[in-house]
Amino acid sequence: KTIDHILSLCHHAKEIAIMGASTCMAPAILKDYGVTVLAGSRVTDADKLLRVIAQGGGGQDVLKYTQRICVRLSARRA
């Protein structure tokens, strides 16, 4: 299922949160879909992260060069 379809099922939700390391942290796009919270990751050292990926590093290695973040976009309209 696509994100569009999944979000269309949330029209009665008080909150809509998209969570995960690969979450698209693009508030300008997702707030139009009623999304209220984004929880994902941002890269803190791109050069080192690219090196880890090129060398086949795993999740724990990737975490060293990323930061978890949570952004509230807005309150849901009633």
mmCIF file of C-alpha atoms in Angstrom:
data_model
loop_
_atom_site.group_PDB
_atom_site.id
_atom_site.type_symbol
_atom_site.label_atom_id
_atom_site.label_comp_id
_atom_site.label_asym_id
_atom_site.label_seq_id
_atom_site.Cartn_x
_atom_site.Cartn_y
_atom_site.Cartn_z
ATOM 1 C CA LYS A 1 0.000 0.000 0.000
ATOM 2 C CA THR A 2 1.149 3.523 -0.673
ATOM 3 C CA ILE A 3 1.526 6.258 1.925
ATOM 4 C CA ASP A 4 -1.315 8.139 0.194
ATOM 5 C CA HIS A 5 -3.664 5.210 0.744
ATOM 6 C CA ILE A 6 -2.583 4.678 4.335
ATOM 7 C CA LEU A 7 -2.998 8.376 5.186
ATOM 8 C CA SER A 8 -6.454 8.382 3.578
ATOM 9 C CA LEU A 9 -7.523 5.857 6.228
ATOM 10 C CA CYS A 10 -6.565 8.262 9.039
ATOM 11 C CA HIS A 11 -9.206 10.955 8.540
ATOM 12 C CA HIS A 12 -10.678 10.411 12.048
ATOM 13 C CA ALA A 13 -7.311 10.190 13.835
ATOM 14 C CA LYS A 14 -6.421 12.719 16.538
ATOM 15 C CA GLU A 15 -2.727 12.413 15.664
ATOM 16 C CA ILE A 16 -0.940 11.080 12.604
ATOM 17 C CA ALA A 17 2.714 10.234 13.207
ATOM 18 C CA ILE A 18 5.182 8.929 10.665
ATOM 19 C CA MET A 19 8.084 7.224 12.406
ATOM 20 C CA GLY A 20 11.246 5.405 11.447
ATOM 21 C CA ALA A 21 14.863 6.010 10.538
ATOM 22 C CA SER A 22 14.002 6.564 6.865
ATOM 23 C CA THR A 23 11.061 8.907 7.511
ATOM 24 C CA CYS A 24 10.950 11.744 4.999
ATOM 25 C CA MET A 25 11.548 14.780 7.203
ATOM 26 C CA ALA A 26 9.709 17.174 4.872
ATOM 27 C CA PRO A 27 7.107 19.055 6.932
ATOM 28 C CA ALA A 28 6.017 21.270 4.039
ATOM 29 C CA ILE A 29 4.900 18.228 2.060
ATOM 30 C CA LEU A 30 3.456 16.006 4.779
ATOM 31 C CA LYS A 31 1.438 18.558 6.760
ATOM 32 C CA ASP A 32 -0.942 18.835 3.780
ATOM 33 C CA TYR A 33 -1.831 15.184 4.437
ATOM 34 C CA GLY A 34 -2.765 15.863 8.065
ATOM 35 C CA VAL A 35 0.469 14.485 9.503
ATOM 36 C CA THR A 36 1.072 15.974 12.956
ATOM 37 C CA VAL A 37 4.377 14.361 13.994
ATOM 38 C CA LEU A 38 7.505 13.270 12.137
ATOM 39 C CA ALA A 39 10.043 11.096 13.933
ATOM 40 C CA GLY A 40 13.143 10.123 12.029
ATOM 41 C CA SER A 41 16.864 10.648 11.706
ATOM 42 C CA ARG A 42 19.190 13.310 10.417
ATOM 43 C CA VAL A 43 22.769 12.827 9.334
ATOM 44 C CA THR A 44 25.359 14.448 11.610
ATOM 45 C CA ASP A 45 28.498 13.531 9.627
ATOM 46 C CA ALA A 46 27.812 12.775 5.964
ATOM 47 C CA ASP A 47 31.385 11.846 5.019
ATOM 48 C CA LYS A 48 31.752 9.286 7.803
ATOM 49 C CA LEU A 49 28.263 7.898 7.192
ATOM 50 C CA LEU A 50 28.973 7.419 3.480
ATOM 51 C CA ARG A 51 32.208 5.617 4.371
ATOM 52 C CA VAL A 52 30.329 3.272 6.736
ATOM 53 C CA ILE A 53 27.733 2.526 4.053
ATOM 54 C CA ALA A 54 30.410 1.946 1.384
ATOM 55 C CA GLN A 55 32.130 -0.526 3.725
ATOM 56 C CA GLY A 56 28.878 -2.421 4.370
ATOM 57 C CA GLY A 57 28.415 -1.195 7.937
ATOM 58 C CA GLY A 58 25.348 -2.187 9.920
ATOM 59 C CA GLY A 59 22.719 -0.336 11.902
ATOM 60 C CA GLN A 60 24.866 0.288 14.972
ATOM 61 C CA ASP A 61 27.583 1.812 12.783
ATOM 62 C CA VAL A 62 25.056 4.071 11.038
ATOM 63 C CA LEU A 63 23.680 5.298 14.380
ATOM 64 C CA LYS A 64 27.069 6.812 15.254
ATOM 65 C CA TYR A 65 26.641 9.400 12.498
ATOM 66 C CA THR A 66 22.931 10.173 12.785
ATOM 67 C CA GLN A 67 20.701 11.833 15.343
ATOM 68 C CA ARG A 68 17.118 10.867 16.121
ATOM 69 C CA ILE A 69 14.706 13.774 15.905
ATOM 70 C CA CYS A 70 11.010 14.347 16.467
ATOM 71 C CA VAL A 71 9.140 17.299 14.958
ATOM 72 C CA ARG A 72 5.574 18.382 15.750
ATOM 73 C CA LEU A 73 4.036 19.876 12.627
ATOM 74 C CA SER A 74 0.724 21.048 14.044
ATOM 75 C CA ALA A 75 -2.276 19.964 16.033
ATOM 76 C CA ARG A 76 -4.872 18.029 14.079
ATOM 77 C CA ARG A 77 -7.964 19.985 13.089
ATOM 78 C CA ALA A 78 -11.228 18.734 14.556
#
